[in-house]
């Protein structure tokens, strides 16, 4: 007997659909009419759950994207006790997920951050929180491996920055190579600083 997945509620469908569309085109290229149609919802339900409209929904979608990437990051970091090997695992998981999406499902946070900086403070803050969350996960792995706090936190910023840039390059070139190379070099960098 197989268990069936519970059906998603309207709010969750709106959030997940917004996150996916923002992965593909960012905030500006995510029309509300397309969003509600693909979420099998109505405009009324969007404004019921998100009285602030598209921007409020976009913040929730960014938080969903943050959690989704954090899950992948946690899985990769937990795969090996050695942080260097764990980072290679992260880039491998990321490359495989990106390829499986036919290079479409990039980071909704990055796509939105680039187009909203200085214009939409709520979205910019949600993007900044996501980056900080991911940096904290990497720093926690390094701290658990005996790294001094200042070095762990500085390197975590470098890791997340590198992952985001490599993901975008892999998406544009439709190749795993940029992510896998980033993983290899991040592993060397982390190994060279190991306590």
mmCIF file of N, CA and C in Angstrom, residues 56-187:
data_model
loop_
_atom_site.group_PDB
_atom_site.id
_atom_site.type_symbol
_atom_site.label_atom_id
_atom_site.label_comp_id
_atom_site.label_asym_id
_atom_site.label_seq_id
_atom_site.Cartn_x
_atom_site.Cartn_y
_atom_site.Cartn_z
ATOM 1 N N UNK A 56 4.415 40.795 -0.793
ATOM 2 C CA UNK A 56 4.327 39.969 0.411
ATOM 3 C C UNK A 56 4.469 38.482 0.050
ATOM 4 N N UNK A 57 3.841 38.082 -1.051
ATOM 5 C CA UNK A 57 3.975 36.706 -1.517
ATOM 6 C C UNK A 57 5.426 36.419 -1.898
ATOM 7 N N UNK A 58 6.085 37.378 -2.535
ATOM 8 C CA UNK A 58 7.483 37.182 -2.938
ATOM 9 C C UNK A 58 8.388 36.978 -1.728
ATOM 10 N N UNK A 59 8.130 37.683 -0.634
ATOM 11 C CA UNK A 59 8.922 37.479 0.590
ATOM 12 C C UNK A 59 8.750 36.042 1.073
ATOM 13 N N UNK A 60 7.507 35.547 1.082
ATOM 14 C CA UNK A 60 7.256 34.156 1.496
ATOM 15 C C UNK A 60 7.925 33.175 0.539
ATOM 16 N N UNK A 61 7.912 33.489 -0.752
ATOM 17 C CA UNK A 61 8.562 32.621 -1.747
ATOM 18 C C UNK A 61 10.073 32.603 -1.549
ATOM 19 N N UNK A 62 10.648 33.750 -1.200
ATOM 20 C CA UNK A 62 12.087 33.803 -0.925
ATOM 21 C C UNK A 62 12.424 32.988 0.316
ATOM 22 N N UNK A 63 11.571 33.058 1.320
ATOM 23 C CA UNK A 63 11.787 32.265 2.534
ATOM 24 C C UNK A 63 11.687 30.770 2.214
ATOM 25 N N UNK A 64 10.769 30.416 1.340
ATOM 26 C CA UNK A 64 10.657 29.015 0.903
ATOM 27 C C UNK A 64 11.923 28.595 0.149
ATOM 28 N N UNK A 65 12.395 29.451 -0.767
ATOM 29 C CA UNK A 65 13.630 29.162 -1.503
ATOM 30 C C UNK A 65 14.827 29.058 -0.580
ATOM 31 N N UNK A 66 14.867 29.901 0.438
ATOM 32 C CA UNK A 66 15.919 29.845 1.452
ATOM 33 C C UNK A 66 15.907 28.469 2.114
ATOM 34 N N UNK A 67 14.729 28.029 2.554
ATOM 35 C CA UNK A 67 14.619 26.740 3.241
ATOM 36 C C UNK A 67 14.974 25.581 2.319
ATOM 37 N N UNK A 68 14.575 25.681 1.061
ATOM 38 C CA UNK A 68 14.871 24.621 0.099
ATOM 39 C C UNK A 68 16.381 24.477 -0.121
ATOM 40 N N UNK A 69 17.071 25.607 -0.315
ATOM 41 C CA UNK A 69 18.515 25.544 -0.512
ATOM 42 C C UNK A 69 19.211 25.116 0.773
ATOM 43 N N UNK A 70 18.708 25.581 1.910
ATOM 44 C CA UNK A 70 19.305 25.192 3.198
ATOM 45 C C UNK A 70 19.226 23.679 3.383
ATOM 46 N N UNK A 71 18.142 23.061 2.937
ATOM 47 C CA UNK A 71 17.996 21.609 3.036
ATOM 48 C C UNK A 71 19.079 20.903 2.209
ATOM 49 N N UNK A 72 19.306 21.381 0.986
ATOM 50 C CA UNK A 72 20.365 20.803 0.141
ATOM 51 C C UNK A 72 21.730 21.031 0.780
ATOM 52 N N UNK A 73 21.944 22.218 1.295
ATOM 53 C CA UNK A 73 23.218 22.560 1.930
ATOM 54 C C UNK A 73 23.462 21.671 3.157
ATOM 55 N N UNK A 74 22.444 21.491 3.976
ATOM 56 C CA UNK A 74 22.584 20.625 5.159
ATOM 57 C C UNK A 74 22.925 19.190 4.746
ATOM 58 N N UNK A 75 22.243 18.688 3.714
ATOM 59 C CA UNK A 75 22.483 17.315 3.260
ATOM 60 C C UNK A 75 23.925 17.153 2.788
ATOM 61 N N UNK A 76 24.421 18.090 2.017
ATOM 62 C CA UNK A 76 25.802 18.016 1.542
ATOM 63 C C UNK A 76 26.810 18.144 2.665
ATOM 64 N N UNK A 77 26.562 19.075 3.569
ATOM 65 C CA UNK A 77 27.491 19.290 4.679
ATOM 66 C C UNK A 77 27.515 18.104 5.634
ATOM 67 N N UNK A 78 26.385 17.402 5.750
ATOM 68 C CA UNK A 78 26.315 16.247 6.649
ATOM 69 C C UNK A 78 26.905 14.988 6.022
ATOM 70 N N UNK A 79 27.174 15.013 4.724
ATOM 71 C CA UNK A 79 27.634 13.808 4.021
ATOM 72 C C UNK A 79 29.041 13.382 4.421
ATOM 73 N N UNK A 80 29.856 14.320 4.901
ATOM 74 C CA UNK A 80 31.245 14.005 5.277
ATOM 75 C C UNK A 80 31.619 14.787 6.534
ATOM 76 N N UNK A 81 32.381 14.169 7.389
ATOM 77 C CA UNK A 81 32.868 14.865 8.586
ATOM 78 C C UNK A 81 33.841 15.973 8.204
ATOM 79 N N UNK A 82 34.633 15.733 7.173
ATOM 80 C CA UNK A 82 35.622 16.706 6.700
ATOM 81 C C UNK A 82 34.904 17.816 5.918
ATOM 82 N N UNK A 83 34.993 19.073 6.375
ATOM 83 C CA UNK A 83 34.308 20.159 5.675
ATOM 84 C C UNK A 83 34.721 20.308 4.207
ATOM 85 N N UNK A 84 35.961 20.027 3.886
ATOM 86 C CA UNK A 84 36.413 20.151 2.495
ATOM 87 C C UNK A 84 35.657 19.169 1.601
ATOM 88 N N UNK A 85 35.589 17.922 2.023
ATOM 89 C CA UNK A 85 34.858 16.918 1.243
ATOM 90 C C UNK A 85 33.356 17.226 1.225
ATOM 91 N N UNK A 86 32.848 17.751 2.328
ATOM 92 C CA UNK A 86 31.426 18.093 2.402
ATOM 93 C C UNK A 86 31.070 19.186 1.397
ATOM 94 N N UNK A 87 31.956 20.159 1.216
ATOM 95 C CA UNK A 87 31.686 21.221 0.252
ATOM 96 C C UNK A 87 31.689 20.694 -1.179
ATOM 97 N N UNK A 88 32.548 19.736 -1.462
ATOM 98 C CA UNK A 88 32.499 19.108 -2.785
ATOM 99 C C UNK A 88 31.168 18.387 -2.982
ATOM 100 N N UNK A 89 30.674 17.772 -1.929
ATOM 101 C CA UNK A 89 29.373 17.094 -2.003
ATOM 102 C C UNK A 89 28.258 18.104 -2.262
ATOM 103 N N UNK A 90 28.326 19.254 -1.609
ATOM 104 C CA UNK A 90 27.317 20.303 -1.811
ATOM 105 C C UNK A 90 27.275 20.709 -3.277
ATOM 106 N N UNK A 91 28.444 20.955 -3.864
ATOM 107 C CA UNK A 91 28.451 21.402 -5.262
ATOM 108 C C UNK A 91 27.978 20.301 -6.199
ATOM 109 N N UNK A 92 28.264 19.063 -5.867
ATOM 110 C CA UNK A 92 27.787 17.948 -6.680
ATOM 111 C C UNK A 92 26.258 17.857 -6.617
ATOM 112 N N UNK A 93 25.699 17.955 -5.419
ATOM 113 C CA UNK A 93 24.241 17.932 -5.269
ATOM 114 C C UNK A 93 23.592 19.091 -6.019
ATOM 115 N N UNK A 94 24.188 20.256 -5.903
ATOM 116 C CA UNK A 94 23.652 21.442 -6.566
ATOM 117 C C UNK A 94 23.715 21.290 -8.084
ATOM 118 N N UNK A 95 24.844 20.779 -8.588
ATOM 119 C CA UNK A 95 24.995 20.577 -10.032
ATOM 120 C C UNK A 95 23.978 19.568 -10.547
ATOM 121 N N UNK A 96 23.779 18.491 -9.809
ATOM 122 C CA UNK A 96 22.821 17.470 -10.227
ATOM 123 C C UNK A 96 21.393 18.010 -10.224
ATOM 124 N N UNK A 97 21.032 18.779 -9.202
ATOM 125 C CA UNK A 97 19.686 19.354 -9.130
ATOM 126 C C UNK A 97 19.452 20.339 -10.274
ATOM 127 N N UNK A 98 20.444 21.135 -10.571
ATOM 128 C CA UNK A 98 20.322 22.113 -11.642
ATOM 129 C C UNK A 98 20.182 21.418 -12.999
ATOM 130 N N UNK A 99 20.994 20.403 -13.235
ATOM 131 C CA UNK A 99 20.906 19.644 -14.484
ATOM 132 C C UNK A 99 19.555 18.947 -14.601
ATOM 133 N N UNK A 100 19.059 18.395 -13.504
ATOM 134 C CA UNK A 100 17.767 17.699 -13.520
ATOM 135 C C UNK A 100 16.612 18.639 -13.875
ATOM 136 N N UNK A 101 16.781 19.924 -13.598
ATOM 137 C CA UNK A 101 15.742 20.909 -13.920
ATOM 138 C C UNK A 101 15.926 21.467 -15.338
ATOM 139 N N UNK A 102 16.820 20.867 -16.102
ATOM 140 C CA UNK A 102 17.169 21.363 -17.438
ATOM 141 C C UNK A 102 17.722 22.787 -17.347
ATOM 142 N N UNK A 103 18.482 23.040 -16.286
ATOM 143 C CA UNK A 103 19.208 24.283 -16.059
ATOM 144 C C UNK A 103 18.290 25.477 -15.806
ATOM 145 N N UNK A 104 17.038 25.222 -15.446
ATOM 146 C CA UNK A 104 16.077 26.310 -15.242
ATOM 147 C C UNK A 104 15.955 26.748 -13.785
ATOM 148 N N UNK A 105 16.062 25.809 -12.853
ATOM 149 C CA UNK A 105 15.767 26.114 -11.458
ATOM 150 C C UNK A 105 16.989 26.633 -10.711
ATOM 151 N N UNK A 106 17.372 27.851 -11.055
ATOM 152 C CA UNK A 106 18.461 28.491 -10.336
ATOM 153 C C UNK A 106 17.966 28.994 -8.992
ATOM 154 N N UNK A 107 18.699 29.868 -8.417
ATOM 155 C CA UNK A 107 18.384 30.365 -7.082
ATOM 156 C C UNK A 107 17.379 31.515 -7.162
ATOM 157 N N UNK A 108 16.174 31.366 -6.570
ATOM 158 C CA UNK A 108 15.211 32.459 -6.608
ATOM 159 C C UNK A 108 15.693 33.667 -5.811
ATOM 160 N N UNK A 109 16.551 33.420 -4.846
ATOM 161 C CA UNK A 109 17.052 34.514 -4.018
ATOM 162 C C UNK A 109 17.989 35.405 -4.834
ATOM 163 N N UNK A 110 18.932 34.797 -5.536
ATOM 164 C CA UNK A 110 19.883 35.579 -6.327
ATOM 165 C C UNK A 110 19.173 36.347 -7.437
ATOM 166 N N UNK A 111 18.295 35.662 -8.161
ATOM 167 C CA UNK A 111 17.586 36.316 -9.263
ATOM 168 C C UNK A 111 16.814 37.530 -8.770
ATOM 169 N N UNK A 112 16.184 37.405 -7.623
ATOM 170 C CA UNK A 112 15.389 38.501 -7.074
ATOM 171 C C UNK A 112 16.277 39.580 -6.460
ATOM 172 N N UNK A 113 17.343 39.171 -5.800
ATOM 173 C CA UNK A 113 18.235 40.147 -5.162
ATOM 174 C C UNK A 113 18.795 41.125 -6.175
ATOM 175 N N UNK A 114 19.223 40.622 -7.302
ATOM 176 C CA UNK A 114 19.866 41.476 -8.300
ATOM 177 C C UNK A 114 18.931 42.540 -8.850
ATOM 178 N N UNK A 115 17.656 42.215 -8.978
ATOM 179 C CA UNK A 115 16.739 43.179 -9.590
ATOM 180 C C UNK A 115 16.005 44.065 -8.589
ATOM 181 N N UNK A 116 16.123 43.791 -7.294
ATOM 182 C CA UNK A 116 15.364 44.570 -6.318
ATOM 183 C C UNK A 116 16.235 45.427 -5.403
ATOM 184 N N UNK A 117 17.545 45.320 -5.512
ATOM 185 C CA UNK A 117 18.437 46.088 -4.634
ATOM 186 C C UNK A 117 18.125 47.583 -4.742
ATOM 187 N N UNK A 118 17.887 48.182 -3.593
ATOM 188 C CA UNK A 118 17.657 49.623 -3.545
ATOM 189 C C UNK A 118 16.245 50.041 -3.923
ATOM 190 N N UNK A 119 15.405 49.103 -4.360
ATOM 191 C CA UNK A 119 14.051 49.467 -4.797
ATOM 192 C C UNK A 119 12.961 48.867 -3.917
ATOM 193 N N UNK A 120 13.153 47.630 -3.496
ATOM 194 C CA UNK A 120 12.120 46.932 -2.726
ATOM 195 C C UNK A 120 12.747 46.403 -1.431
ATOM 196 N N UNK A 121 12.752 47.234 -0.380
ATOM 197 C CA UNK A 121 13.477 46.889 0.843
ATOM 198 C C UNK A 121 13.036 45.574 1.498
ATOM 199 N N UNK A 122 11.740 45.233 1.441
ATOM 200 C CA UNK A 122 11.291 43.979 2.057
ATOM 201 C C UNK A 122 11.890 42.769 1.350
ATOM 202 N N UNK A 123 11.953 42.828 0.031
ATOM 203 C CA UNK A 123 12.533 41.723 -0.732
ATOM 204 C C UNK A 123 14.046 41.680 -0.532
ATOM 205 N N UNK A 124 14.676 42.844 -0.518
ATOM 206 C CA UNK A 124 16.117 42.900 -0.290
ATOM 207 C C UNK A 124 16.453 42.309 1.086
ATOM 208 N N UNK A 125 15.639 42.620 2.094
ATOM 209 C CA UNK A 125 15.879 42.087 3.444
ATOM 210 C C UNK A 125 15.703 40.567 3.463
ATOM 211 N N UNK A 126 14.697 40.049 2.757
ATOM 212 C CA UNK A 126 14.489 38.590 2.709
ATOM 213 C C UNK A 126 15.660 37.898 2.027
ATOM 214 N N UNK A 127 16.198 38.525 0.990
ATOM 215 C CA UNK A 127 17.379 37.972 0.300
ATOM 216 C C UNK A 127 18.584 37.968 1.235
ATOM 217 N N UNK A 128 18.796 39.070 1.936
ATOM 218 C CA UNK A 128 19.928 39.172 2.854
ATOM 219 C C UNK A 128 19.809 38.128 3.971
ATOM 220 N N UNK A 129 18.592 37.901 4.455
ATOM 221 C CA UNK A 129 18.384 36.889 5.504
ATOM 222 C C UNK A 129 18.718 35.492 4.986
ATOM 223 N N UNK A 130 18.361 35.211 3.731
ATOM 224 C CA UNK A 130 18.665 33.898 3.157
ATOM 225 C C UNK A 130 20.175 33.695 3.071
ATOM 226 N N UNK A 131 20.880 34.689 2.552
ATOM 227 C CA UNK A 131 22.339 34.566 2.448
ATOM 228 C C UNK A 131 22.960 34.360 3.835
ATOM 229 N N UNK A 132 22.488 35.129 4.817
ATOM 230 C CA UNK A 132 23.017 35.006 6.179
ATOM 231 C C UNK A 132 22.729 33.614 6.753
ATOM 232 N N UNK A 133 21.549 33.070 6.456
ATOM 233 C CA UNK A 133 21.183 31.732 6.931
ATOM 234 C C UNK A 133 22.138 30.688 6.360
ATOM 235 N N UNK A 134 22.400 30.753 5.063
ATOM 236 C CA UNK A 134 23.295 29.783 4.425
ATOM 237 C C UNK A 134 24.720 29.920 4.957
ATOM 238 N N UNK A 135 25.161 31.164 5.160
ATOM 239 C CA UNK A 135 26.494 31.384 5.717
ATOM 240 C C UNK A 135 26.582 30.779 7.117
ATOM 241 N N UNK A 136 25.509 30.904 7.888
ATOM 242 C CA UNK A 136 25.491 30.347 9.243
ATOM 243 C C UNK A 136 25.618 28.830 9.205
ATOM 244 N N UNK A 137 24.972 28.176 8.252
ATOM 245 C CA UNK A 137 25.066 26.716 8.136
ATOM 246 C C UNK A 137 26.497 26.281 7.825
ATOM 247 N N UNK A 138 27.148 26.989 6.922
ATOM 248 C CA UNK A 138 28.542 26.657 6.573
ATOM 249 C C UNK A 138 29.448 26.942 7.765
ATOM 250 N N UNK A 139 29.251 28.084 8.400
ATOM 251 C CA UNK A 139 30.077 28.430 9.565
ATOM 252 C C UNK A 139 29.922 27.389 10.674
ATOM 253 N N UNK A 140 28.689 26.907 10.891
ATOM 254 C CA UNK A 140 28.455 25.899 11.931
ATOM 255 C C UNK A 140 29.239 24.622 11.637
ATOM 256 N N UNK A 141 29.325 24.239 10.369
ATOM 257 C CA UNK A 141 30.100 23.041 9.994
ATOM 258 C C UNK A 141 31.577 23.255 10.317
ATOM 259 N N UNK A 142 32.075 24.419 9.977
ATOM 260 C CA UNK A 142 33.488 24.721 10.227
ATOM 261 C C UNK A 142 33.766 24.819 11.729
ATOM 262 N N UNK A 143 32.874 25.462 12.460
ATOM 263 C CA UNK A 143 33.052 25.589 13.906
ATOM 264 C C UNK A 143 33.049 24.221 14.577
ATOM 265 N N UNK A 144 32.170 23.338 14.115
ATOM 266 C CA UNK A 144 32.103 21.984 14.679
ATOM 267 C C UNK A 144 33.365 21.185 14.381
ATOM 268 N N UNK A 145 34.113 21.626 13.363
ATOM 269 C CA UNK A 145 35.359 20.946 12.992
ATOM 270 C C UNK A 145 36.578 21.608 13.625
ATOM 271 N N UNK A 146 36.346 22.540 14.546
ATOM 272 C CA UNK A 146 37.439 23.126 15.304
ATOM 273 C C UNK A 146 38.009 24.420 14.763
ATOM 274 N N UNK A 147 37.343 25.037 13.820
ATOM 275 C CA UNK A 147 37.845 26.301 13.277
ATOM 276 C C UNK A 147 37.619 27.437 14.258
ATOM 277 N N UNK A 148 38.536 28.394 14.292
ATOM 278 C CA UNK A 148 38.291 29.606 15.088
ATOM 279 C C UNK A 148 37.088 30.357 14.506
ATOM 280 N N UNK A 149 36.325 30.990 15.371
ATOM 281 C CA UNK A 149 35.065 31.594 14.939
ATOM 282 C C UNK A 149 35.235 32.629 13.829
ATOM 283 N N UNK A 150 36.177 33.536 13.968
ATOM 284 C CA UNK A 150 36.329 34.593 12.957
ATOM 285 C C UNK A 150 36.650 33.998 11.588
ATOM 286 N N UNK A 151 37.549 33.032 11.545
ATOM 287 C CA UNK A 151 37.896 32.396 10.266
ATOM 288 C C UNK A 151 36.720 31.620 9.696
ATOM 289 N N UNK A 152 35.998 30.902 10.546
ATOM 290 C CA UNK A 152 34.849 30.119 10.088
ATOM 291 C C UNK A 152 33.800 31.029 9.461
ATOM 292 N N UNK A 153 33.513 32.142 10.094
ATOM 293 C CA UNK A 153 32.481 33.055 9.587
ATOM 294 C C UNK A 153 32.932 33.753 8.309
ATOM 295 N N UNK A 154 34.190 34.155 8.249
ATOM 296 C CA UNK A 154 34.705 34.777 7.021
ATOM 297 C C UNK A 154 34.678 33.797 5.851
ATOM 298 N N UNK A 155 35.126 32.580 6.097
ATOM 299 C CA UNK A 155 35.159 31.587 5.027
ATOM 300 C C UNK A 155 33.750 31.204 4.590
ATOM 301 N N UNK A 156 32.806 31.192 5.511
ATOM 302 C CA UNK A 156 31.418 30.874 5.158
ATOM 303 C C UNK A 156 30.860 31.879 4.154
ATOM 304 N N UNK A 157 31.215 33.144 4.303
ATOM 305 C CA UNK A 157 30.790 34.168 3.340
ATOM 306 C C UNK A 157 31.376 33.851 1.966
ATOM 307 N N UNK A 158 32.658 33.506 1.931
ATOM 308 C CA UNK A 158 33.320 33.162 0.668
ATOM 309 C C UNK A 158 32.680 31.941 0.026
ATOM 310 N N UNK A 159 32.355 30.948 0.823
ATOM 311 C CA UNK A 159 31.739 29.722 0.297
ATOM 312 C C UNK A 159 30.402 30.038 -0.355
ATOM 313 N N UNK A 160 29.533 30.755 0.346
ATOM 314 C CA UNK A 160 28.202 31.054 -0.198
ATOM 315 C C UNK A 160 28.321 31.930 -1.443
ATOM 316 N N UNK A 161 29.200 32.914 -1.405
ATOM 317 C CA UNK A 161 29.398 33.761 -2.596
ATOM 318 C C UNK A 161 29.844 32.926 -3.785
ATOM 319 N N UNK A 162 30.762 32.014 -3.550
ATOM 320 C CA UNK A 162 31.279 31.166 -4.626
ATOM 321 C C UNK A 162 30.191 30.236 -5.160
ATOM 322 N N UNK A 163 29.415 29.643 -4.256
ATOM 323 C CA UNK A 163 28.334 28.753 -4.688
ATOM 324 C C UNK A 163 27.319 29.495 -5.550
ATOM 325 N N UNK A 164 26.950 30.693 -5.146
ATOM 326 C CA UNK A 164 25.965 31.454 -5.905
ATOM 327 C C UNK A 164 26.491 31.810 -7.297
ATOM 328 N N UNK A 165 27.739 32.247 -7.379
ATOM 329 C CA UNK A 165 28.317 32.586 -8.682
ATOM 330 C C UNK A 165 28.484 31.366 -9.571
ATOM 331 N N UNK A 166 28.925 30.268 -8.988
ATOM 332 C CA UNK A 166 29.122 29.040 -9.765
ATOM 333 C C UNK A 166 27.786 28.482 -10.246
ATOM 334 N N UNK A 167 26.756 28.593 -9.409
ATOM 335 C CA UNK A 167 25.438 28.116 -9.832
ATOM 336 C C UNK A 167 24.940 28.916 -11.032
ATOM 337 N N UNK A 168 25.084 30.221 -10.981
ATOM 338 C CA UNK A 168 24.644 31.050 -12.087
ATOM 339 C C UNK A 168 25.420 30.717 -13.362
ATOM 340 N N UNK A 169 26.736 30.533 -13.238
ATOM 341 C CA UNK A 169 27.557 30.204 -14.407
ATOM 342 C C UNK A 169 27.187 28.836 -14.960
ATOM 343 N N UNK A 170 26.937 27.868 -14.101
ATOM 344 C CA UNK A 170 26.503 26.544 -14.567
ATOM 345 C C UNK A 170 25.174 26.639 -15.293
ATOM 346 N N UNK A 171 24.295 27.459 -14.781
ATOM 347 C CA UNK A 171 22.984 27.625 -15.415
ATOM 348 C C UNK A 171 23.129 28.245 -16.804
ATOM 349 N N UNK A 172 23.927 29.282 -16.909
ATOM 350 C CA UNK A 172 24.108 29.972 -18.191
ATOM 351 C C UNK A 172 24.797 29.074 -19.213
ATOM 352 N N UNK A 173 25.805 28.331 -18.770
ATOM 353 C CA UNK A 173 26.566 27.479 -19.699
ATOM 354 C C UNK A 173 25.955 26.087 -19.856
ATOM 355 N N UNK A 174 24.921 25.801 -19.043
ATOM 356 C CA UNK A 174 24.264 24.493 -19.080
ATOM 357 C C UNK A 174 25.286 23.373 -18.878
ATOM 358 N N UNK A 175 26.074 23.556 -17.832
ATOM 359 C CA UNK A 175 27.144 22.611 -17.554
ATOM 360 C C UNK A 175 27.355 22.476 -16.053
ATOM 361 N N UNK A 176 27.638 21.263 -15.608
ATOM 362 C CA UNK A 176 27.966 21.032 -14.197
ATOM 363 C C UNK A 176 29.365 21.565 -13.845
ATOM 364 N N UNK A 177 30.193 21.723 -14.851
ATOM 365 C CA UNK A 177 31.612 22.022 -14.637
ATOM 366 C C UNK A 177 31.870 23.213 -13.719
ATOM 367 N N UNK A 178 31.235 24.377 -13.916
ATOM 368 C CA UNK A 178 31.547 25.491 -13.011
ATOM 369 C C UNK A 178 31.291 25.163 -11.537
ATOM 370 N N UNK A 179 30.218 24.453 -11.246
ATOM 371 C CA UNK A 179 29.940 24.089 -9.859
ATOM 372 C C UNK A 179 30.939 23.072 -9.338
ATOM 373 N N UNK A 180 31.268 22.080 -10.146
ATOM 374 C CA UNK A 180 32.210 21.049 -9.690
ATOM 375 C C UNK A 180 33.607 21.624 -9.488
ATOM 376 N N UNK A 181 34.012 22.537 -10.371
ATOM 377 C CA UNK A 181 35.312 23.204 -10.188
ATOM 378 C C UNK A 181 35.299 24.071 -8.932
ATOM 379 N N UNK A 182 34.192 24.770 -8.709
ATOM 380 C CA UNK A 182 34.083 25.594 -7.499
ATOM 381 C C UNK A 182 34.204 24.713 -6.262
ATOM 382 N N UNK A 183 33.555 23.558 -6.289
ATOM 383 C CA UNK A 183 33.645 22.639 -5.150
ATOM 384 C C UNK A 183 35.061 22.164 -4.909
ATOM 385 N N UNK A 184 35.754 21.838 -5.990
ATOM 386 C CA UNK A 184 37.131 21.365 -5.855
ATOM 387 C C UNK A 184 38.024 22.449 -5.257
ATOM 388 N N UNK A 185 37.856 23.676 -5.734
ATOM 389 C CA UNK A 185 38.716 24.761 -5.239
ATOM 390 C C UNK A 185 38.316 25.231 -3.840
ATOM 391 N N UNK A 186 37.021 25.183 -3.543
ATOM 392 C CA UNK A 186 36.607 25.489 -2.166
ATOM 393 C C UNK A 186 37.183 24.456 -1.201
ATOM 394 N N UNK A 187 37.199 23.201 -1.625
ATOM 395 C CA UNK A 187 37.773 22.142 -0.782
ATOM 396 C C UNK A 187 39.256 22.409 -0.528
#
